[in-house]
CSV table of C-alpha atoms in Angstrom, one decimal:
chain,number,residue,atom,x,y,z
A,1,MET,CA,7.3,-12.8,2.2
A,2,GLY,CA,7.2,-14.8,0.0
A,3,VAL,CA,4.9,-14.2,-3.8
A,4,VAL,CA,4.0,-16.7,-5.9
A,5,ASP,CA,1.8,-17.0,-9.1
A,6,SER,CA,-0.5,-19.8,-10.4
A,7,LEU,CA,0.6,-21.6,-13.4
A,8,PRO,CA,-2.2,-23.7,-15.6
A,9,GLY,CA,-1.5,-27.1,-14.2
A,10,ARG,CA,-0.4,-27.4,-10.5
A,11,ARG,CA,2.2,-24.7,-11.6
A,12,ALA,CA,3.5,-21.5,-9.8
A,13,ARG,CA,5.9,-19.5,-10.4
A,14,MET,CA,8.1,-17.1,-8.2
A,15,VAL,CA,7.5,-13.5,-8.0
A,16,ALA,CA,9.8,-12.5,-5.4
A,17,VAL,CA,10.7,-13.6,-1.8
A,18,GLY,CA,11.9,-11.6,0.7
A,19,VAL,CA,12.6,-11.2,4.5
A,20,ILE,CA,11.1,-8.0,7.3
A,21,ARG,CA,13.7,-7.7,9.4
A,22,SER,CA,13.2,-5.4,12.7
A,23,ASP,CA,16.2,-4.6,15.3
A,24,ALA,CA,15.7,-6.6,18.4
A,25,ASP,CA,18.2,-4.1,20.4
A,26,LEU,CA,13.9,-2.4,19.4
A,27,SER,CA,11.1,-2.0,21.9
A,28,THR,CA,8.5,-4.1,21.4
A,29,ASP,CA,6.2,-1.7,19.9
A,30,LEU,CA,8.9,0.1,17.3
A,31,ARG,CA,9.9,-3.5,16.1
A,32,LEU,CA,5.5,-4.0,14.9
A,33,LEU,CA,6.2,-0.3,13.6
A,34,LYS,CA,9.1,-1.6,11.5
A,35,ILE,CA,7.6,-4.6,10.7
A,36,ALA,CA,3.7,-2.7,9.8
A,37,GLU,CA,5.7,-1.1,7.7
A,38,GLY,CA,7.7,-3.8,5.8
A,39,LEU,CA,4.2,-5.8,5.3
A,40,ASP,CA,2.3,-2.0,3.6
A,41,ALA,CA,5.6,-1.6,1.3
A,42,TRP,CA,5.2,-5.2,-0.2
A,43,LEU,CA,1.3,-5.7,-0.1
A,44,ASP,CA,1.2,-2.3,-1.7
A,45,GLU,CA,3.9,-3.5,-4.5
A,46,HIS,CA,2.4,-6.3,-5.0
A,47,VAL,CA,-0.6,-6.4,-4.6
A,48,PRO,CA,-2.4,-9.4,-3.9
A,49,ASP,CA,-5.4,-11.7,-4.6
A,50,VAL,CA,-4.9,-13.7,-1.9
A,51,VAL,CA,-2.2,-13.7,1.6
A,52,ALA,CA,-2.1,-16.3,3.6
A,53,VAL,CA,-0.1,-16.8,7.2
A,54,GLU,CA,1.1,-19.3,9.1
A,55,ARG,CA,-1.9,-20.6,11.8
A,56,VAL,CA,0.1,-20.3,15.2
A,57,PHE,CA,-0.7,-21.8,17.7
A,58,ALA,CA,0.6,-20.9,22.0
A,59,GLN,CA,1.3,-24.2,23.5
A,60,HIS,CA,4.6,-24.9,21.0
A,61,ASN,CA,7.8,-22.2,21.3
A,62,VAL,CA,6.0,-20.9,24.5
A,63,GLY,CA,9.8,-18.2,23.9
A,64,THR,CA,8.9,-16.9,21.1
A,65,VAL,CA,4.8,-16.9,20.2
A,66,MET,CA,3.5,-13.7,21.5
A,67,GLY,CA,6.2,-12.3,18.8
A,68,THR,CA,5.8,-14.5,16.1
A,69,ALA,CA,1.6,-14.4,16.2
A,70,GLN,CA,2.3,-10.0,16.9
A,71,ALA,CA,4.1,-10.3,13.7
A,72,ALA,CA,0.8,-12.9,12.0
A,73,GLY,CA,-1.6,-10.4,13.3
A,74,LEU,CA,0.5,-7.0,11.5
A,75,ALA,CA,-0.2,-9.6,7.9
A,76,MET,CA,-3.9,-10.1,8.5
A,77,LEU,CA,-4.5,-6.4,9.2
A,78,GLY,CA,-2.3,-4.8,6.6
A,79,ALA,CA,-4.7,-7.9,4.3
A,80,ALA,CA,-7.9,-7.1,6.3
A,81,ARG,CA,-7.2,-3.3,5.3
A,82,ARG,CA,-6.8,-4.2,1.7
A,83,GLY,CA,-9.6,-5.7,1.6
A,84,VAL,CA,-7.5,-9.4,0.2
A,85,PRO,CA,-8.8,-12.6,1.7
A,86,VAL,CA,-7.0,-14.4,4.6
A,87,ALA,CA,-6.1,-18.1,4.2
A,88,LEU,CA,-4.6,-19.8,7.5
A,89,HIS,CA,-2.3,-23.1,7.6
A,90,THR,CA,-0.5,-24.5,9.8
A,91,PRO,CA,2.7,-25.8,9.7
A,92,SER,CA,2.0,-28.9,9.3
A,93,GLU,CA,-0.2,-28.8,6.3
A,94,VAL,CA,2.2,-26.6,4.9
A,95,LYS,CA,5.0,-29.5,5.0
A,96,ALA,CA,2.7,-32.2,4.3
A,97,ALA,CA,1.1,-29.5,0.7
A,98,VAL,CA,5.2,-29.2,-0.7
A,99,THR,CA,7.5,-32.8,0.7
A,100,GLY,CA,4.2,-35.5,0.9
A,101,SER,CA,4.8,-35.7,5.0
A,102,GLY,CA,3.7,-33.2,8.0
A,103,ARG,CA,7.3,-34.0,10.1
A,104,ALA,CA,9.4,-32.6,6.9
A,105,ASP,CA,12.4,-30.8,8.4
A,106,LYS,CA,13.3,-27.1,6.6
A,107,ALA,CA,15.6,-28.8,4.6
A,108,GLN,CA,13.6,-30.5,2.7
A,109,VAL,CA,11.0,-28.0,2.7
A,110,THR,CA,13.7,-26.4,0.9
A,111,THR,CA,14.7,-28.5,-1.1
A,112,MET,CA,11.0,-29.2,-2.3
A,113,ILE,CA,9.8,-25.6,-3.1
A,114,THR,CA,13.6,-25.2,-4.5
A,115,ARG,CA,12.1,-27.9,-7.2
A,116,ILE,CA,8.5,-26.8,-7.1
A,117,LEU,CA,9.1,-23.3,-8.3
A,118,ASP,CA,11.8,-24.1,-10.6
A,119,LEU,CA,14.9,-21.7,-8.9
A,120,ASP,CA,18.1,-21.5,-9.5
A,121,GLU,CA,19.3,-21.6,-5.9
A,122,PRO,CA,17.6,-22.2,-3.0
A,123,PRO,CA,15.7,-19.4,-0.7
A,124,ARG,CA,18.1,-18.2,2.0
A,125,PRO,CA,16.6,-17.6,5.3
A,126,ALA,CA,15.1,-21.4,5.6
A,127,ASP,CA,12.5,-18.2,6.6
A,128,ALA,CA,12.2,-17.0,3.1
A,129,ALA,CA,11.4,-20.7,1.8
A,130,ASP,CA,8.8,-21.4,4.7
A,131,ALA,CA,7.2,-18.3,3.1
A,132,LEU,CA,7.2,-19.6,-1.0
A,133,ALA,CA,6.0,-22.9,1.1
A,134,LEU,CA,3.2,-21.5,2.4
A,135,ALA,CA,1.9,-19.6,-0.5
A,136,VAL,CA,2.0,-23.0,-2.6
A,137,CYS,CA,0.3,-24.5,-0.4
A,138,HIS,CA,-2.6,-22.0,-0.7
A,139,LEU,CA,-2.2,-23.0,-4.5
A,140,TRP,CA,-2.9,-26.0,-4.2
A,141,ARG,CA,-5.9,-25.9,-2.1
A,142,PRO,CA,-6.9,-22.3,-1.7
A,143,ALA,CA,-10.6,-22.4,-1.5
A,144,GLY,CA,-10.9,-25.2,2.6
A,145,ALA,CA,-8.3,-22.3,4.4
A,146,LEU,CA,-10.3,-19.3,3.9
A,147,GLN,CA,-11.2,-17.1,6.2
A,148,GLY,CA,-14.8,-15.1,6.2
A,149,GLY,CA,-16.8,-17.0,4.5
A,150,ASP,CA,-19.0,-15.6,1.5
A,151,ARG,CA,-17.1,-12.3,1.8
A,152,HIS,CA,-14.4,-14.4,0.2
A,153,GLU,CA,-15.2,-14.6,-3.3
A,154,LEU,CA,-12.4,-17.1,-5.2
A,155,THR,CA,-9.9,-15.3,-7.5
A,156,PRO,CA,-10.7,-16.4,-11.3
A,157,ALA,CA,-7.0,-18.2,-10.4
A,158,GLN,CA,-8.5,-19.8,-7.2
A,159,ARG,CA,-12.0,-21.2,-8.9
A,160,ALA,CA,-9.5,-22.4,-11.9
A,161,TRP,CA,-6.9,-24.2,-8.8
A,162,ALA,CA,-9.6,-25.3,-6.8
A,163,ALA,CA,-11.6,-26.3,-10.4
A,164,ALA,CA,-8.0,-28.6,-10.7
A,165,GLU,CA,-7.3,-30.1,-7.6
A,166,GLN,CA,-10.8,-31.1,-7.6
A,167,ALA,CA,-9.9,-32.7,-11.3
A,168,ALA,CA,-7.0,-34.3,-9.7
A,169,LYS,CA,-8.6,-35.9,-6.3
A,170,GLN,CA,-11.3,-38.1,-8.6
A,171,ARG,CA,-7.8,-39.6,-11.3
A,172,PRO,CA,-6.4,-42.3,-9.6
A,173,ARG,CA,-3.4,-41.8,-8.0
A,174,ARG,CA,-0.5,-43.5,-8.5
B,1,MET,CA,-9.9,1.4,27.0
B,2,GLY,CA,-9.5,3.6,29.7
B,3,VAL,CA,-8.5,7.5,29.8
B,4,VAL,CA,-7.0,9.6,32.0
B,5,ASP,CA,-5.3,13.2,32.8
B,6,SER,CA,-3.0,13.2,35.4
B,7,LEU,CA,-3.5,16.0,38.4
B,8,PRO,CA,-1.2,17.5,40.7
B,9,GLY,CA,-0.5,15.5,43.8
B,10,ARG,CA,-1.3,12.2,42.7
B,11,ARG,CA,-4.3,12.2,42.2
B,12,ALA,CA,-6.2,11.5,38.1
B,13,ARG,CA,-9.1,12.5,36.8
B,14,MET,CA,-10.8,9.7,34.5
B,15,VAL,CA,-11.8,11.4,30.5
B,16,ALA,CA,-13.6,8.4,29.1
B,17,VAL,CA,-13.5,4.7,29.1
B,18,GLY,CA,-15.4,1.6,27.0
B,19,VAL,CA,-14.7,-1.8,25.3
B,20,ILE,CA,-13.1,-2.3,22.0
B,21,ARG,CA,-15.5,-4.5,21.0
B,22,SER,CA,-15.7,-7.5,17.6
B,23,ASP,CA,-17.8,-9.9,16.5
B,24,ALA,CA,-16.9,-13.3,17.1
B,25,ASP,CA,-18.1,-14.4,14.6
B,26,LEU,CA,-15.8,-12.9,12.1
B,27,SER,CA,-13.1,-14.1,11.2
B,28,THR,CA,-9.5,-13.0,13.1
B,29,ASP,CA,-8.0,-10.7,10.2
B,30,LEU,CA,-11.8,-8.7,9.8
B,31,ARG,CA,-11.8,-9.0,13.3
B,32,LEU,CA,-8.6,-7.3,13.7
B,33,LEU,CA,-9.2,-5.0,11.2
B,34,LYS,CA,-12.2,-4.0,12.9
B,35,ILE,CA,-10.5,-3.9,17.2
B,36,ALA,CA,-7.2,-1.3,15.3
B,37,GLU,CA,-10.0,1.5,13.5
B,38,GLY,CA,-11.3,1.4,17.5
B,39,LEU,CA,-8.1,1.8,18.9
B,40,ASP,CA,-7.5,4.5,15.8
B,41,ALA,CA,-10.6,6.9,16.6
B,42,TRP,CA,-9.0,6.2,20.8
B,43,LEU,CA,-6.1,7.5,19.9
B,44,ASP,CA,-6.9,10.5,17.9
B,45,GLU,CA,-9.3,11.5,19.4
B,46,HIS,CA,-7.8,11.8,23.0
B,47,VAL,CA,-4.2,12.2,21.3
B,48,PRO,CA,-1.9,10.5,24.7
B,49,ASP,CA,0.5,11.2,25.6
B,50,VAL,CA,1.6,7.7,26.4
B,51,VAL,CA,0.2,4.7,25.9
B,52,ALA,CA,0.4,2.1,28.6
B,53,VAL,CA,-0.2,-2.0,28.0
B,54,GLU,CA,-0.9,-4.8,29.9
B,55,ARG,CA,2.0,-7.6,28.8
B,56,VAL,CA,0.6,-10.6,28.1
B,57,PHE,CA,3.3,-14.1,29.1
B,58,ALA,CA,2.6,-16.7,26.8
B,59,GLN,CA,2.1,-19.2,29.9
B,60,HIS,CA,-1.4,-17.9,31.1
B,61,ASN,CA,-4.7,-18.7,29.5
B,62,VAL,CA,-3.0,-20.8,26.9
B,63,GLY,CA,-6.9,-20.4,25.2
B,64,THR,CA,-6.9,-16.6,24.6
B,65,VAL,CA,-3.4,-15.2,24.9
B,66,MET,CA,-2.4,-14.9,21.2
B,67,GLY,CA,-5.7,-13.0,19.7
B,68,THR,CA,-4.8,-11.2,23.8
B,69,ALA,CA,-1.3,-10.6,22.2
B,70,GLN,CA,-2.6,-9.6,18.8
B,71,ALA,CA,-4.4,-7.4,20.7
B,72,ALA,CA,-1.6,-5.6,22.9
B,73,GLY,CA,0.1,-5.8,18.8
B,74,LEU,CA,-2.7,-4.1,17.5
B,75,ALA,CA,-2.6,-1.3,20.3
B,76,MET,CA,1.5,-1.0,20.2
B,77,LEU,CA,1.2,-0.4,16.7
B,78,GLY,CA,-1.5,2.3,16.6
B,79,ALA,CA,0.2,4.1,19.0
B,80,ALA,CA,3.9,3.4,17.2
B,81,ARG,CA,2.3,5.4,14.2
B,82,ARG,CA,1.9,8.0,16.0
B,83,GLY,CA,5.4,8.5,17.6
B,84,VAL,CA,3.7,8.1,21.4
B,85,PRO,CA,5.4,6.1,23.7
B,86,VAL,CA,4.1,2.7,25.0
B,87,ALA,CA,4.7,0.9,28.1
B,88,LEU,CA,4.2,-1.8,29.2
B,89,HIS,CA,2.6,-3.0,32.7
B,90,THR,CA,2.1,-7.0,34.2
B,91,PRO,CA,-1.2,-7.8,35.3
B,92,SER,CA,0.7,-7.7,39.3
B,93,GLU,CA,1.8,-4.9,39.0
B,94,VAL,CA,-1.1,-2.8,37.6
B,95,LYS,CA,-3.3,-4.7,40.6
B,96,ALA,CA,-0.4,-3.9,43.6
B,97,ALA,CA,-0.2,-0.5,42.1
B,98,VAL,CA,-4.3,0.1,42.8
B,99,THR,CA,-4.8,-2.2,45.3
B,100,GLY,CA,-1.7,-2.8,47.3
B,101,SER,CA,-2.0,-6.6,46.4
B,102,GLY,CA,-0.9,-8.1,42.9
B,103,ARG,CA,-3.0,-11.5,44.0
B,104,ALA,CA,-6.2,-8.6,43.7
B,105,ASP,CA,-9.2,-10.2,42.4
B,106,LYS,CA,-10.9,-8.1,39.8
B,107,ALA,CA,-13.6,-6.5,42.4
B,108,GLN,CA,-10.9,-5.6,44.6
B,109,VAL,CA,-9.6,-3.9,41.5
B,110,THR,CA,-12.7,-2.4,40.4
B,111,THR,CA,-13.7,-0.7,44.1
B,112,MET,CA,-10.5,1.5,44.5
B,113,ILE,CA,-9.9,2.7,40.3
B,114,THR,CA,-13.7,3.4,41.4
B,115,ARG,CA,-12.4,6.0,44.4
B,116,ILE,CA,-9.2,6.0,43.0
B,117,LEU,CA,-10.9,8.3,40.4
B,118,ASP,CA,-13.9,9.6,42.6
B,119,LEU,CA,-16.6,7.6,40.4
B,120,ASP,CA,-20.0,7.9,40.9
B,121,GLU,CA,-20.5,4.1,40.0
B,122,PRO,CA,-17.9,1.6,38.9
B,123,PRO,CA,-17.1,1.2,35.3
B,124,ARG,CA,-18.4,-2.0,34.2
B,125,PRO,CA,-17.7,-4.4,32.0
B,126,ALA,CA,-14.4,-5.6,34.5
B,127,ASP,CA,-12.4,-5.6,31.4
B,128,ALA,CA,-12.9,-1.6,31.8
B,129,ALA,CA,-11.9,-0.7,35.3
B,130,ASP,CA,-8.8,-2.7,34.2
B,131,ALA,CA,-8.1,-0.2,31.9
B,132,LEU,CA,-8.1,2.9,34.1
B,133,ALA,CA,-6.6,1.2,36.7
B,134,LEU,CA,-3.3,0.1,34.0
B,135,ALA,CA,-3.7,3.8,33.3
B,136,VAL,CA,-3.1,4.6,37.1
B,137,CYS,CA,-0.6,2.2,37.1
B,138,HIS,CA,1.6,3.5,34.4
B,139,LEU,CA,0.9,7.4,36.0
B,140,TRP,CA,2.2,6.4,39.4
B,141,ARG,CA,5.0,4.4,37.8
B,142,PRO,CA,6.3,6.3,34.8
B,143,ALA,CA,9.4,6.5,34.6
B,144,GLY,CA,10.9,3.2,34.5
B,145,ALA,CA,8.3,0.8,32.6
B,146,LEU,CA,8.7,2.9,29.4
B,147,GLN,CA,10.1,1.4,26.1
B,148,GLY,CA,12.6,2.7,24.0
B,149,GLY,CA,14.8,4.2,26.1
B,150,ASP,CA,16.0,7.8,25.0
B,151,ARG,CA,13.5,7.7,21.8
B,152,HIS,CA,10.9,8.4,24.9
B,153,GLU,CA,11.4,11.6,26.1
B,154,LEU,CA,9.2,12.2,29.3
B,155,THR,CA,6.6,14.7,29.6
B,156,PRO,CA,5.9,17.5,31.7
B,157,ALA,CA,3.4,15.6,33.0
B,158,GLN,CA,6.0,11.9,33.6
B,159,ARG,CA,8.4,14.8,34.7
B,160,ALA,CA,6.1,16.0,37.0
B,161,TRP,CA,4.9,12.6,38.6
B,162,ALA,CA,7.7,11.0,38.6
B,163,ALA,CA,9.3,13.9,41.1
B,164,ALA,CA,6.2,13.7,43.0
B,165,GLU,CA,6.9,9.9,42.6
B,166,GLN,CA,10.6,10.3,44.2
B,167,ALA,CA,9.2,13.4,46.8
B,168,ALA,CA,6.9,10.5,48.2
B,169,LYS,CA,9.8,7.7,47.8
B,170,GLN,CA,11.2,9.7,49.8
B,171,ARG,CA,8.9,10.9,52.8
B,172,PRO,CA,8.5,7.4,55.5
B,173,ARG,CA,5.4,5.9,55.0
B,174,ARG,CA,2.5,5.8,57.8
């Protein structure tokens, strides 16, 4: 779980970071309950304008994909119950957004998100750094990935980011 | 969705059958919300002693497995939120329970569940028949598949079924 605020000038500030854990000895139903309760607590505490969730593909990691898909489903449900728009980004999009390469490794993502958010120390575990990177990825490309079409009106902050991104695209890159 | 009551003598009675649908044009978050709301309504109306869910495998049907896994996750979550035990059965177990063959086709499952529940006409669509077959499968083998160990004490009805099943095993088969 990573919560960020958008600041002017394509900057972002970390609000909170953490991991929701469930006991691997519990049955799947009770693990999902634990995760859903954790998600509810985060959503109720931080009241996000948008929730970004990693897009999971069935092709990869057959052993863990079911649980990952189910946890992602709970995040989407928690957001939808609160009327909060959901955005999906692929791991490659997230890596590319924060490191410049869609094939960056976990260490690079951690290094870059620590720098981007001006953190005193790298977020641990790597999954927490991934969550922050996903949030920053979404801040930097808010318009494209939102689900649900016209249901999802952009917040003022998102509009500002979209405008900044548009402006950045029109400037020549070094 | 299929709801059955257990009757004495390994018989079962259909209480309700149906399908929860979500508009394929909606985004995933809103489809999951729709399904969760449907599940909540069924659970609150019927107050089941146990919820049986199909065990999904990542190997099969890569195209639909993510959505199926997420819907199954919502069913498990809905049950867990209400303190209702969850049982998982594989499609093969369900087919074997109602037709005698783990490789039966959908038509056989529909034919047999119509006969077992003494229905006037076959449940439609086939997914609804599958749900009833899953419920009957669980009635006929309640003890083995329950998740969560000692959290899940059997209800009196389940104990009766387990005892009946045990007794049936001890009788010679024709």
